[in-house]
Coordinates of C-alpha atoms in Angstrom, one line a residue:
X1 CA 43.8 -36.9 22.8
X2 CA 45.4 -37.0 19.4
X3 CA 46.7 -40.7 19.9
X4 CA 42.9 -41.8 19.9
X5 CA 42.7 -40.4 16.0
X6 CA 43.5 -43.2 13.5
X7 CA 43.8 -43.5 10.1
X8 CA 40.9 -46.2 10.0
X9 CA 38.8 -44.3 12.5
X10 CA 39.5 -40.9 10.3
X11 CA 38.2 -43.3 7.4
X12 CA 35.7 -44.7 8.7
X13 CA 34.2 -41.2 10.1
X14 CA 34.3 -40.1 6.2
X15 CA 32.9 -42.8 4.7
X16 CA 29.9 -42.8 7.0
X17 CA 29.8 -38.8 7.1
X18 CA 29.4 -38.9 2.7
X19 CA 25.7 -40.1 3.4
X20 CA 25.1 -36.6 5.5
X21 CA 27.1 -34.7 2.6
X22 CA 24.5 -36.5 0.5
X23 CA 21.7 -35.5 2.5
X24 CA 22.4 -32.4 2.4
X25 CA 23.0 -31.8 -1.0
X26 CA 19.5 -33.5 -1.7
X27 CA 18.1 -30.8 0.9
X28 CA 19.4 -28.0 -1.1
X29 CA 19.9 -29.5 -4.8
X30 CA 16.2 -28.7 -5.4
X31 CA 15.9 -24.6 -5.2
X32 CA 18.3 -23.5 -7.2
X33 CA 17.2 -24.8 -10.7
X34 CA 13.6 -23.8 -10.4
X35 CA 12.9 -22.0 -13.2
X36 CA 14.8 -24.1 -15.6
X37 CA 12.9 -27.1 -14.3
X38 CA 9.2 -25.8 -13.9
X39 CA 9.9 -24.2 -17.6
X40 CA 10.4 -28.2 -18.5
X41 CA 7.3 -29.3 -16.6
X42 CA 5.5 -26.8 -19.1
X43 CA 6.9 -28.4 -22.1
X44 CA 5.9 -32.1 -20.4
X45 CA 2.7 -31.0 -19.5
X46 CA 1.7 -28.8 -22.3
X47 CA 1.0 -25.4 -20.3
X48 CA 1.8 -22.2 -22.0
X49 CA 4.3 -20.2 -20.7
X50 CA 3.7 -16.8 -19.0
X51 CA 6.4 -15.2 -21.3
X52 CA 6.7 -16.9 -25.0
X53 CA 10.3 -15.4 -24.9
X54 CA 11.0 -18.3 -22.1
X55 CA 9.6 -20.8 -24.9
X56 CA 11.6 -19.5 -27.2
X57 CA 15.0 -19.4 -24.7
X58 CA 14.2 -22.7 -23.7
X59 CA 13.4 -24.4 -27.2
X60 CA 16.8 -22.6 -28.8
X61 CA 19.2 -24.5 -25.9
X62 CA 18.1 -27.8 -26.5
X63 CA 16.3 -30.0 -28.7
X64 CA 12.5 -30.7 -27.8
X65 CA 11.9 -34.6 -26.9
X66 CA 10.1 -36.3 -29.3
X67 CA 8.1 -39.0 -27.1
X68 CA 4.3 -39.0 -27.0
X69 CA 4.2 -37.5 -23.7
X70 CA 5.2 -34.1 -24.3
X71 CA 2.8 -32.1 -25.8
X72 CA 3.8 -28.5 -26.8
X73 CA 1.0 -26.6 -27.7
X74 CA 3.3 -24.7 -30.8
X75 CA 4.1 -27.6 -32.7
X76 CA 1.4 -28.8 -34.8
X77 CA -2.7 -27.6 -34.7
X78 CA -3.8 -30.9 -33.6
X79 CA -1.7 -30.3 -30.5
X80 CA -3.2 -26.6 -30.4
X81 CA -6.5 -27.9 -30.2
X82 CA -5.3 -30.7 -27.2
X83 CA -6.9 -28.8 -23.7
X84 CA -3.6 -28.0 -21.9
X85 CA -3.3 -28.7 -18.3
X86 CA -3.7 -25.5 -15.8
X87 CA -0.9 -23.5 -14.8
X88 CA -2.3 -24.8 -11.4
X89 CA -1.0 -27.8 -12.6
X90 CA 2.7 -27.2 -12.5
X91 CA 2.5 -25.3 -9.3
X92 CA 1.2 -28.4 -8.1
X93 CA 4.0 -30.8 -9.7
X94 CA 6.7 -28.8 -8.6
X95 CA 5.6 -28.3 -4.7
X96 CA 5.5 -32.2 -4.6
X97 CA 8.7 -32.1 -6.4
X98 CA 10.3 -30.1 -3.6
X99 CA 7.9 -31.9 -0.8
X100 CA 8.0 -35.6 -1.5
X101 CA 11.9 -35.4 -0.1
X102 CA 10.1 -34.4 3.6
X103 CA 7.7 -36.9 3.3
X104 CA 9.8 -39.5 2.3
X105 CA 12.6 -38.8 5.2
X106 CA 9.1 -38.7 7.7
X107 CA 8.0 -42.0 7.0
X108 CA 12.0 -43.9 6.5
X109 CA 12.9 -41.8 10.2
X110 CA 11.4 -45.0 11.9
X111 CA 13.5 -47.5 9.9
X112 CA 17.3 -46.3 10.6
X113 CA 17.8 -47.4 13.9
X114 CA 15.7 -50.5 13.3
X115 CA 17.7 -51.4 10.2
X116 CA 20.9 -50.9 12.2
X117 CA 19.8 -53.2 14.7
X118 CA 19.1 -55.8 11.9
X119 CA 21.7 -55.8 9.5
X120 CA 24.9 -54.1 12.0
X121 CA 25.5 -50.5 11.0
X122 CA 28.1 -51.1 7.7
X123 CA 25.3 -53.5 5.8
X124 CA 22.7 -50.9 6.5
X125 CA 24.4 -48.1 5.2
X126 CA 24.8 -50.4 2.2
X127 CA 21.5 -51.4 1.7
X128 CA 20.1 -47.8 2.1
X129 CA 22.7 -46.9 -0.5
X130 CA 20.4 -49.1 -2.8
X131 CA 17.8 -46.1 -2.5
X132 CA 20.4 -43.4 -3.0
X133 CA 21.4 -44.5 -5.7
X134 CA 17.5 -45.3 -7.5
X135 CA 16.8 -42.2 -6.4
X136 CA 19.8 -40.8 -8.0
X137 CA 18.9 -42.1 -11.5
X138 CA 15.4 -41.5 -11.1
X139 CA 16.3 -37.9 -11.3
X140 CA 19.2 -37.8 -13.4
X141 CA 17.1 -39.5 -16.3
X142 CA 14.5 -37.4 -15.5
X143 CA 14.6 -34.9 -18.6
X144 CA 14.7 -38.4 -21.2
X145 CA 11.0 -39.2 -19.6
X146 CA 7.9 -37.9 -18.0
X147 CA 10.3 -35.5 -16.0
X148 CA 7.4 -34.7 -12.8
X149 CA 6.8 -38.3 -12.5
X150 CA 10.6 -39.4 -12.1
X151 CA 11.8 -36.0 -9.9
X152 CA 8.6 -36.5 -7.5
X153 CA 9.9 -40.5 -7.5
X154 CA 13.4 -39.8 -7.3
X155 CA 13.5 -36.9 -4.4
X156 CA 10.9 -39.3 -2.6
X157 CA 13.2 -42.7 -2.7
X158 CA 16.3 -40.1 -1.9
X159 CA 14.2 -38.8 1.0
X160 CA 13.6 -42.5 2.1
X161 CA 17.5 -42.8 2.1
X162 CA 18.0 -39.5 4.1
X163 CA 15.5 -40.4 6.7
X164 CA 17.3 -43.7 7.7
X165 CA 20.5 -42.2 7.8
X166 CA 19.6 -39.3 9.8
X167 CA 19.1 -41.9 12.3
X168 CA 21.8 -44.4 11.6
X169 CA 25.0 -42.0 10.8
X170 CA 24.9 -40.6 14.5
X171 CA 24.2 -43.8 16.0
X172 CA 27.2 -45.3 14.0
X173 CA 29.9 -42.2 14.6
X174 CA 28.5 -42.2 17.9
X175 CA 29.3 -45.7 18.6
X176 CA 32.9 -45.8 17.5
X177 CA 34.0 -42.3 18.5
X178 CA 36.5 -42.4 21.8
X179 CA 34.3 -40.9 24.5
X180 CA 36.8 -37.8 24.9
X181 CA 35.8 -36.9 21.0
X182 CA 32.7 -38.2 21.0
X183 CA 31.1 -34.5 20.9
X184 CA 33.5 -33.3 18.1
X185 CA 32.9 -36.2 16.1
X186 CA 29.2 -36.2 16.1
X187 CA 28.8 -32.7 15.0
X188 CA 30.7 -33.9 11.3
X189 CA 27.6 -35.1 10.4
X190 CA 26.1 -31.9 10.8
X191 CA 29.1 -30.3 9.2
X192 CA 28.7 -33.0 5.7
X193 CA 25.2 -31.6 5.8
X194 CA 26.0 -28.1 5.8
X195 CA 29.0 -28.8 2.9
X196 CA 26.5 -30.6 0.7
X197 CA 24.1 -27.8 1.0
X198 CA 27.3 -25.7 0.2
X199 CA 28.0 -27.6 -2.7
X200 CA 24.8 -27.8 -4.4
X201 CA 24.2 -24.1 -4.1
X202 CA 27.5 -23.8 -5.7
X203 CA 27.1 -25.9 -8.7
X204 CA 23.5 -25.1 -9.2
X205 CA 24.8 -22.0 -10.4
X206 CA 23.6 -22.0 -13.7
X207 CA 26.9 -21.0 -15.5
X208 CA 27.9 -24.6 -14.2
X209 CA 24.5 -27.4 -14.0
X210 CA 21.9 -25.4 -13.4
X211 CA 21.2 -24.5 -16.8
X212 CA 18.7 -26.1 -19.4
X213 CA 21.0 -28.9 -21.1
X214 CA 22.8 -30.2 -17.1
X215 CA 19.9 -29.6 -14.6
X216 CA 19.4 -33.5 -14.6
X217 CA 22.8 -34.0 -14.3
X218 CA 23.0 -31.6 -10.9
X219 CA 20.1 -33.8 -9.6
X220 CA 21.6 -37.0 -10.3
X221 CA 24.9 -36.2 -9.1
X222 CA 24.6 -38.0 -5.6
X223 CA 24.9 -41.6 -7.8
X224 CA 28.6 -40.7 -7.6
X225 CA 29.7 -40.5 -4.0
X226 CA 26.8 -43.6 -3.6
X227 CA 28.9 -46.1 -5.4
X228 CA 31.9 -44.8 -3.8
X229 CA 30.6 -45.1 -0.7
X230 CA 29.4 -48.3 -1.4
X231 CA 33.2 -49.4 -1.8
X232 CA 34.7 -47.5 1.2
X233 CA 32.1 -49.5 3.3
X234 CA 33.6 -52.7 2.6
X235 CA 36.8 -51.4 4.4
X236 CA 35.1 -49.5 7.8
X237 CA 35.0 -51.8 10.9
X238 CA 31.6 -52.6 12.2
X239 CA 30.4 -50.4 15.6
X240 CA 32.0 -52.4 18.7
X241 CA 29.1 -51.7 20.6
X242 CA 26.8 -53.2 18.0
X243 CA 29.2 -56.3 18.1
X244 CA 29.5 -56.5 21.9
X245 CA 26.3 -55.3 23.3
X246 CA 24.0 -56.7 20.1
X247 CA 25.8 -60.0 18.8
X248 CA 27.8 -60.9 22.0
X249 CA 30.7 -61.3 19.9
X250 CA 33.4 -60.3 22.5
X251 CA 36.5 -61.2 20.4
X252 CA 35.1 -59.7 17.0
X253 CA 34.5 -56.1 19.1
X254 CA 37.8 -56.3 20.8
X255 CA 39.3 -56.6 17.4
X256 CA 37.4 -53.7 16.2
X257 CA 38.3 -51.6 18.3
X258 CA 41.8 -51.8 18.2
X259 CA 41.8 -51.5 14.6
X260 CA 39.7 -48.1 15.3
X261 CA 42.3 -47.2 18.6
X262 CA 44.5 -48.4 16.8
X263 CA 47.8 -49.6 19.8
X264 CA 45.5 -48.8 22.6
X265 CA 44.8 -50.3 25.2
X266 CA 41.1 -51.4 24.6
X267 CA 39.9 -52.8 28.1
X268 CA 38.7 -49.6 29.9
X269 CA 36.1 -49.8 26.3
X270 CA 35.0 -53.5 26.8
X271 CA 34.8 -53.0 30.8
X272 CA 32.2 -49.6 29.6
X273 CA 30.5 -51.9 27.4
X274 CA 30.1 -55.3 29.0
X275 CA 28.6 -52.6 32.3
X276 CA 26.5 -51.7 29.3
X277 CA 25.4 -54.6 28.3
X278 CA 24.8 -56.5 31.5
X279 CA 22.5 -53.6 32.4
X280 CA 20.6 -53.9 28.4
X281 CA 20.1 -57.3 29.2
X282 CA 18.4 -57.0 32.6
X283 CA 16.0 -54.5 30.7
X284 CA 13.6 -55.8 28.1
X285 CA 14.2 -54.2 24.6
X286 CA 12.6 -50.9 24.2
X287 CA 9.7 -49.5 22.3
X288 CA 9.2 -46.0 21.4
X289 CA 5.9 -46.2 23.5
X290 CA 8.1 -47.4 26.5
X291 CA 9.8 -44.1 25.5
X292 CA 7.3 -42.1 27.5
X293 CA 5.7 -44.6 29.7
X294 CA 9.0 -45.6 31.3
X295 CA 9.8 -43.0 34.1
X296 CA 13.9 -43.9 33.5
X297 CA 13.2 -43.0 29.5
X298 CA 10.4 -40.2 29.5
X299 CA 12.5 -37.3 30.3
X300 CA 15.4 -37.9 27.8
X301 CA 13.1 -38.4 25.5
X302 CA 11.5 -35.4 26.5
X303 CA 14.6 -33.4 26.3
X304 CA 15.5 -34.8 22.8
X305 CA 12.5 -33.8 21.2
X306 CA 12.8 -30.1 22.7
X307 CA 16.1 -30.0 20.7
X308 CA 15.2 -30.8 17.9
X309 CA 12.0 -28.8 18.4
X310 CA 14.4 -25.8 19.4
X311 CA 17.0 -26.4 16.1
X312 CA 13.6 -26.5 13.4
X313 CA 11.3 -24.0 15.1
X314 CA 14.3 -21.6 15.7
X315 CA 13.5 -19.9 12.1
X316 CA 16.5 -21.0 10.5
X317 CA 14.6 -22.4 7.3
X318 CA 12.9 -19.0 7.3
X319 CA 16.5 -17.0 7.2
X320 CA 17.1 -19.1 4.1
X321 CA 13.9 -18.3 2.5
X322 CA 13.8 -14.4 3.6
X323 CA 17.8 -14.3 2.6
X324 CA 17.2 -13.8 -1.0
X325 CA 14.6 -11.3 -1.1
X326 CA 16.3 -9.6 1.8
X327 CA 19.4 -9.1 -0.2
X328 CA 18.1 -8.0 -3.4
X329 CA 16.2 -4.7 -1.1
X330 CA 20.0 -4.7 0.1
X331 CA 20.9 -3.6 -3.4
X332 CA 23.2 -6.6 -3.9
X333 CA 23.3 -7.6 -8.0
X334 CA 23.8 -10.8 -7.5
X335 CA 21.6 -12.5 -4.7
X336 CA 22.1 -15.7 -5.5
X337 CA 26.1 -15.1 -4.6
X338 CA 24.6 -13.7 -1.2
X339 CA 23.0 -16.8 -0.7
X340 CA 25.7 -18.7 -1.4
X341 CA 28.0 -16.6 1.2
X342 CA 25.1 -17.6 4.1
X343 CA 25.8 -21.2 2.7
X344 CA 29.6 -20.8 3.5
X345 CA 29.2 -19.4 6.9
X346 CA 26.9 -21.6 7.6
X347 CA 29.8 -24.3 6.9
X348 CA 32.7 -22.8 7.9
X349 CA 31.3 -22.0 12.0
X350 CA 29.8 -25.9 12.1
X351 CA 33.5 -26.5 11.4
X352 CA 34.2 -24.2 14.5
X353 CA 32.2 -26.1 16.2
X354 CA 33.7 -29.3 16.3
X355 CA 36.6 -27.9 18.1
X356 CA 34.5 -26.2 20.6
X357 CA 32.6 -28.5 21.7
X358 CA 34.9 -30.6 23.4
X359 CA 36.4 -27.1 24.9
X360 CA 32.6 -25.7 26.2
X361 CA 30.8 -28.3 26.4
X362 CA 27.5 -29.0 24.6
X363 CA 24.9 -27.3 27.1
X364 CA 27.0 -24.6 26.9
X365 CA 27.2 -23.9 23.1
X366 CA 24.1 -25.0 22.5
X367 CA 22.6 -21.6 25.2
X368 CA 25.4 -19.5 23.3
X369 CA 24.2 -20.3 20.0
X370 CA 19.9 -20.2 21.1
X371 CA 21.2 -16.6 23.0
X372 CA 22.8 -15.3 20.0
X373 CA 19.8 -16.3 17.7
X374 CA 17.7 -14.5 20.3
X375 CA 19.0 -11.3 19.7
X376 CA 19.7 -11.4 16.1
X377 CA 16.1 -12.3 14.7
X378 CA 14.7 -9.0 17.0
X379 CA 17.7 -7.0 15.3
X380 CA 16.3 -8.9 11.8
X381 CA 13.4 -8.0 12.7
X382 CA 13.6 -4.3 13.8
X383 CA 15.8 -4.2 10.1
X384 CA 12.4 -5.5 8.3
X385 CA 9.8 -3.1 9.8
X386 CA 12.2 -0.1 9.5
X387 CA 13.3 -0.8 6.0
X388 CA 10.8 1.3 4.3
X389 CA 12.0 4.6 6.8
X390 CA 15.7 4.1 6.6
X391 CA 17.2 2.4 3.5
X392 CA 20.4 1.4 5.7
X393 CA 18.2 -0.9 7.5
X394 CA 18.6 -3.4 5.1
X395 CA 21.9 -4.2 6.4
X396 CA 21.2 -4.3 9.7
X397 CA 19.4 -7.3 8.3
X398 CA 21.7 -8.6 6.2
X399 CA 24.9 -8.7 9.0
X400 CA 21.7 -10.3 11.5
X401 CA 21.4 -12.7 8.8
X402 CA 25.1 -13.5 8.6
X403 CA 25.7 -13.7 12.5
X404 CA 22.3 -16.3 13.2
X405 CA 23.4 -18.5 11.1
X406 CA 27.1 -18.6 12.7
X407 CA 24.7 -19.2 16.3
X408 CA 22.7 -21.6 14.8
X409 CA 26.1 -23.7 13.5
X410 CA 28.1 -23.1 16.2
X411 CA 25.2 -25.0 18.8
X412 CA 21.4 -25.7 17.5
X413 CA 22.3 -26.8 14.2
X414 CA 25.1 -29.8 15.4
X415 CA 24.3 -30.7 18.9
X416 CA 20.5 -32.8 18.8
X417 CA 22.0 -35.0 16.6
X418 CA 24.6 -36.6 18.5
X419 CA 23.1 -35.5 22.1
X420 CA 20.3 -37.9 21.3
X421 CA 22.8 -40.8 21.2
X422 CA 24.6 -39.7 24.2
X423 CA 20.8 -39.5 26.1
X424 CA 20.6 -43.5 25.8
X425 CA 22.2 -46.8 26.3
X426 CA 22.4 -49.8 23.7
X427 CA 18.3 -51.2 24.6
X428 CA 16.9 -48.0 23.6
X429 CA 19.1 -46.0 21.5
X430 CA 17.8 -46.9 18.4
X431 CA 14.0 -46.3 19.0
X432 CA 15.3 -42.4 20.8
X433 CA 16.8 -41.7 17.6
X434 CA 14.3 -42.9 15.6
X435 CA 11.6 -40.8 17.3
X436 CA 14.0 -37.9 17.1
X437 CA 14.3 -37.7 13.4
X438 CA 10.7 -38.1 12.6
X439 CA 10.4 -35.5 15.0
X440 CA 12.8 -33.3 13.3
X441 CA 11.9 -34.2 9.4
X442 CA 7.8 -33.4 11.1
X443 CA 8.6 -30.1 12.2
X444 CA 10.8 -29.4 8.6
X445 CA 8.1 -30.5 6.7
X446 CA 5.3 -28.2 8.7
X447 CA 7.6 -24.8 8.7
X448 CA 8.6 -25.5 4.6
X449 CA 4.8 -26.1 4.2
X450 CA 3.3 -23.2 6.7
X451 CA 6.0 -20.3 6.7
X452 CA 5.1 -19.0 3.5
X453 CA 1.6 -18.1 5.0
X454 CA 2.6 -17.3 8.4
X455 CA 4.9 -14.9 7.0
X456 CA 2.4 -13.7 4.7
X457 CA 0.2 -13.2 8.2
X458 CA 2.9 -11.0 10.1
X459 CA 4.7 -9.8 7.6
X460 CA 8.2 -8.1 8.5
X461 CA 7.2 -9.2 12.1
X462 CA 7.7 -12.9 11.5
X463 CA 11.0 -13.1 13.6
X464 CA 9.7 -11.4 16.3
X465 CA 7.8 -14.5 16.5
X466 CA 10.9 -16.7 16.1
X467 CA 12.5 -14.7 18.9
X468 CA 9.9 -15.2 20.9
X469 CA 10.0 -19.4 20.8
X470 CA 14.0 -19.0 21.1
X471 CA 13.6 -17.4 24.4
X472 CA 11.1 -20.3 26.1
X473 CA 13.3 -22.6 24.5
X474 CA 16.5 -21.2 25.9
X475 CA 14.9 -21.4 29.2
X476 CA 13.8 -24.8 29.4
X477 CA 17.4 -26.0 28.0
X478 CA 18.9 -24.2 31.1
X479 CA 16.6 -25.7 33.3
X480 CA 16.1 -29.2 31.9
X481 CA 19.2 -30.5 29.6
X482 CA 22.2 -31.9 31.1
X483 CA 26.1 -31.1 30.3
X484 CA 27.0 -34.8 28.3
X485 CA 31.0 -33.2 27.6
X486 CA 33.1 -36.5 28.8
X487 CA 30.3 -38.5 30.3
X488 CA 29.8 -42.1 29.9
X489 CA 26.1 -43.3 29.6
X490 CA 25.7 -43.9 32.9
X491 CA 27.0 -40.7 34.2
X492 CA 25.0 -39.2 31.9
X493 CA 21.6 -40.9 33.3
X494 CA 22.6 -40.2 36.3
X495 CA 22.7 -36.0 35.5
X496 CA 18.9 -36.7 34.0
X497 CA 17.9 -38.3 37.8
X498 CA 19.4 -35.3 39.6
X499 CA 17.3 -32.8 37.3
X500 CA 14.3 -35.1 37.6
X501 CA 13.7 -33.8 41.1
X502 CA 14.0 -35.3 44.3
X503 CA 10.6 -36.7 43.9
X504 CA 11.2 -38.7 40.7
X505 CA 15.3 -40.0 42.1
X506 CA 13.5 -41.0 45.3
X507 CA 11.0 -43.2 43.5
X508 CA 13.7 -44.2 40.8
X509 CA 16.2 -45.6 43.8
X510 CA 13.3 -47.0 45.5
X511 CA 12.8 -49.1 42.1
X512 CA 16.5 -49.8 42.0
X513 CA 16.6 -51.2 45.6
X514 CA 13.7 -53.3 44.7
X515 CA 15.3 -55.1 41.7
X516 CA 18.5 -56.2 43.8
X517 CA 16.5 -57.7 45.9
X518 CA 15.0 -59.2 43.5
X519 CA 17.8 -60.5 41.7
X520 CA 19.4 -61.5 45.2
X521 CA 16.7 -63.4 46.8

């Protein structure tokens, strides 16, 4: 298996897997700086502080900017006498600051496969680059202007980026991966995410660039590994799928692919993909409404949005925002570090994962991981409510804590990403994974905007809740999601007719026996 790794696959998997480390250091870039950034929006907007000694902190480590815009109310009685903006206000500028990246990956989630399918894979990455990197200057010039204006502008062009490329960078690693690796080398785009989350918590710290003079510097960090991205592109080989099955360019796929294979033997690859094609060609192209009007397309689609309905409504964005407060009960003195500790599990088991998946399949791992969850939000749970009784209870949280989020990486987290791909041929890949990400950036944007008050509704019961949607879940995967582990794509449509029911496969080969004759007479 290790004579199918090459040094220009290895480099092109990295070049395309720094837009997921990019994504996920614009997911969790945002949280750590709060306090330092909504203290700026005061002095921008004008609102008095709750505590004057976070004025005076604030005004002693740097100097205040000068331009007509910023209006502190200590400077000068005319400015006294200015009506300052509610603390309302700020609230208000800093929940778009930390939304406008969901909304912006909502609406772009339609767009990556499309732009793929225009430009080849490499030139797309490239031109969503462009947005990166606006995005990226946007915010890390933020604290020289009106600094709400350009951070809600910024994160909402960077959430543009992140929303084409949660489509694109599966389809692309997907595309050029040999099929025997295929599984461990889609979950690295889960794994970049995780490591820029990692890496964002960690520098966010605010002994490093979370602090008053470098916030805008952590938020405009991701301008570096865009321009050298930009560069590594030039040198990646297009997708030989996109080449063959797309353009028709035979020759210009077979040379792709032995420069990904590297001495190879490439035919067994063009034999997959020519079936592949001849079969996209008889079909017309694919909308997403044929999606779920086409009985051959409704049920993988189907099953793609219950995985990505399973990984977001899991509660693994509310671990992450119980995990602070959780560990401060705990006793711990520094939370933050805590947090930060969740972050590098969270890393090091998607790394586990890569080399399990080809081992135990992705059905598999992905029920270990939902079972595990399962049992760890009631122990969480039980932890919350008890934690008032017995003071020990807290760590029976924490250790829950620690051991979901090693489920969630080792199955949920990874596996809809690259499953999606493996659910669809060439004709209507890209409109599967484009309905899959807006599915998955709709369901991140509704928990980050209603958990706070469903929380505030059940209280220290919240993942008894959670448990409760990881259990139906669980048993609609058993029943309904076929193993992919080794499968070419039309072994794997053949798995989705067999648990169709007999019904559905009768109808389906009644339809096939129809077209040949068709095509014959």
């Amino acid at each position: 298996m290790t004579d199918q790794v090459t040094g220009t696959l290895v480099f092109a998997i990295l070049t395309a897997v720094l837009s997921s480390f990019k994504f996920g250091y614009d997911i969790g870039v945002i949280n750590a700086p709060q306090e330092v950034i909504v203290s700026h929006y005061r002095h921008v907007l004008g609102v008095p502080p709750d505590d004057q000694k976070a004025v005076d902190d604030y005004a002693s480590t740097q100097e205040l900017p000068t331009a007509p815009y910023l209006r502190n109310p200590t400077l000068s009685p005319e400015a006294e006498e200015e009506p300052t903006a509610s603390a309302g206000l700020v609230t208000m500028f800093w929940s778009l600051s930390v939304s406008s990246f969901a909304i912006g990956g909502m609406i772009a989630s339609f767009f990556g496969g499309w732009l793929g399918d225009k430009l080849g894979r490499i030139k797309a990455m490239l031109v969503a680059n462009i947005l990166s990197f606006t995005g990226a200057l946007l915010m890390g010039f933020s604290k020289m202007g009106p600094s709400h204006i350009l951070i809600i502008a910024g994160r909402s062009i960077s959430g543009l980026y992140c929303g084409i490329i949660s489509g694109l960078i599966p389809i692309y690693i997907g595309e050029i991966a040999p099929t025997a690796l295929r599984g461990a080398i889609g979950t690295l785009h889960q794994l970049a995410i995780v490591t820029g989350i990692l890496v964002s918590q960690i520098v966010g710290l605010d002994f490093i660039l979370g602090n008053h003079e470098l916030w805008h510097i952590l938020l405009g960090l991701t301008a570096v590994p865009s321009l050298l991205q930009s560069v590594m592109l030039f040198f990646c080989p297009e997708s030989p799928r996109y080449l063959y099955i797309k353009l028709d360019e035979e020759e210009k796929a077979r040379q792709s692919l032995k420069r990904l294979r590297g001495g190879v033997d490439v035919t067994k690859d063009i034999t997959e993909m020519r079936n592949e094609r001849e079969e996209a060609m008889r079909e017309q192209k694919v909308s997403i409404i044929q999606l779920f009007t086409n009985s051959s397309y409704r049920q993988p689609i189907l099953v793609a949005l219950l995985l990505h309905l399973t990984q977001q409504f899991s509660g693994i964005n509310g671990i992450f925002y119980y995990s602070t407060s959780i560990f401060q009960t705990a006793g711990v003195g520094q939370p933050v570090y805590a947090t930060i500790g969740v972050g590098a599990i969270n890393t090091v088991f998607t790394a586990v994962s890569v080399f399990l998946v080809e081992k135990a399949g992705r059905r598999s791992l992905f029920l270990i991981g939902m079972g595990g969850m399962f049992f760890c939000a009631i122990f969480m749970s039980v932890g919350l409510v008890l934690l008032d009784k017995l003071s020990w209870m807290s760590y029976v949280s924490m250790i829950a804590i620690f051991l979901f989020v090693s489920f969630f990486e080792i199955g949920p987290g990874p596996i809809p990403w690259f499953m999606v791909g493996e659910f669809f041929n060439q004709g209507s890949r890209s409109a599967a994974m484009a309905v899959a990400a807006f599915c998955n950036w709709a369901c991140n944007f509704f928990i980050a905007l209603c958990f706070p008050y469903i929380a505030g509704f059940c209280g220290p019961y919240v993942f008894f809740l959670f448990a409760g949607t990881m259990l139906a879940f669980t048993l609609v995967t058993f029943f309904k999601v076929p193993e992919t582990k080794g499968k070419s794509f039309e072994e794997i449509a053949e798995e989705f007719r067999k648990k169709s029911g007999s019904t559905q496969a009768a109808k389906a080969a009644t339809e096939m026996k129809f077209l040949r004759a068709t095509e014959t007479a």
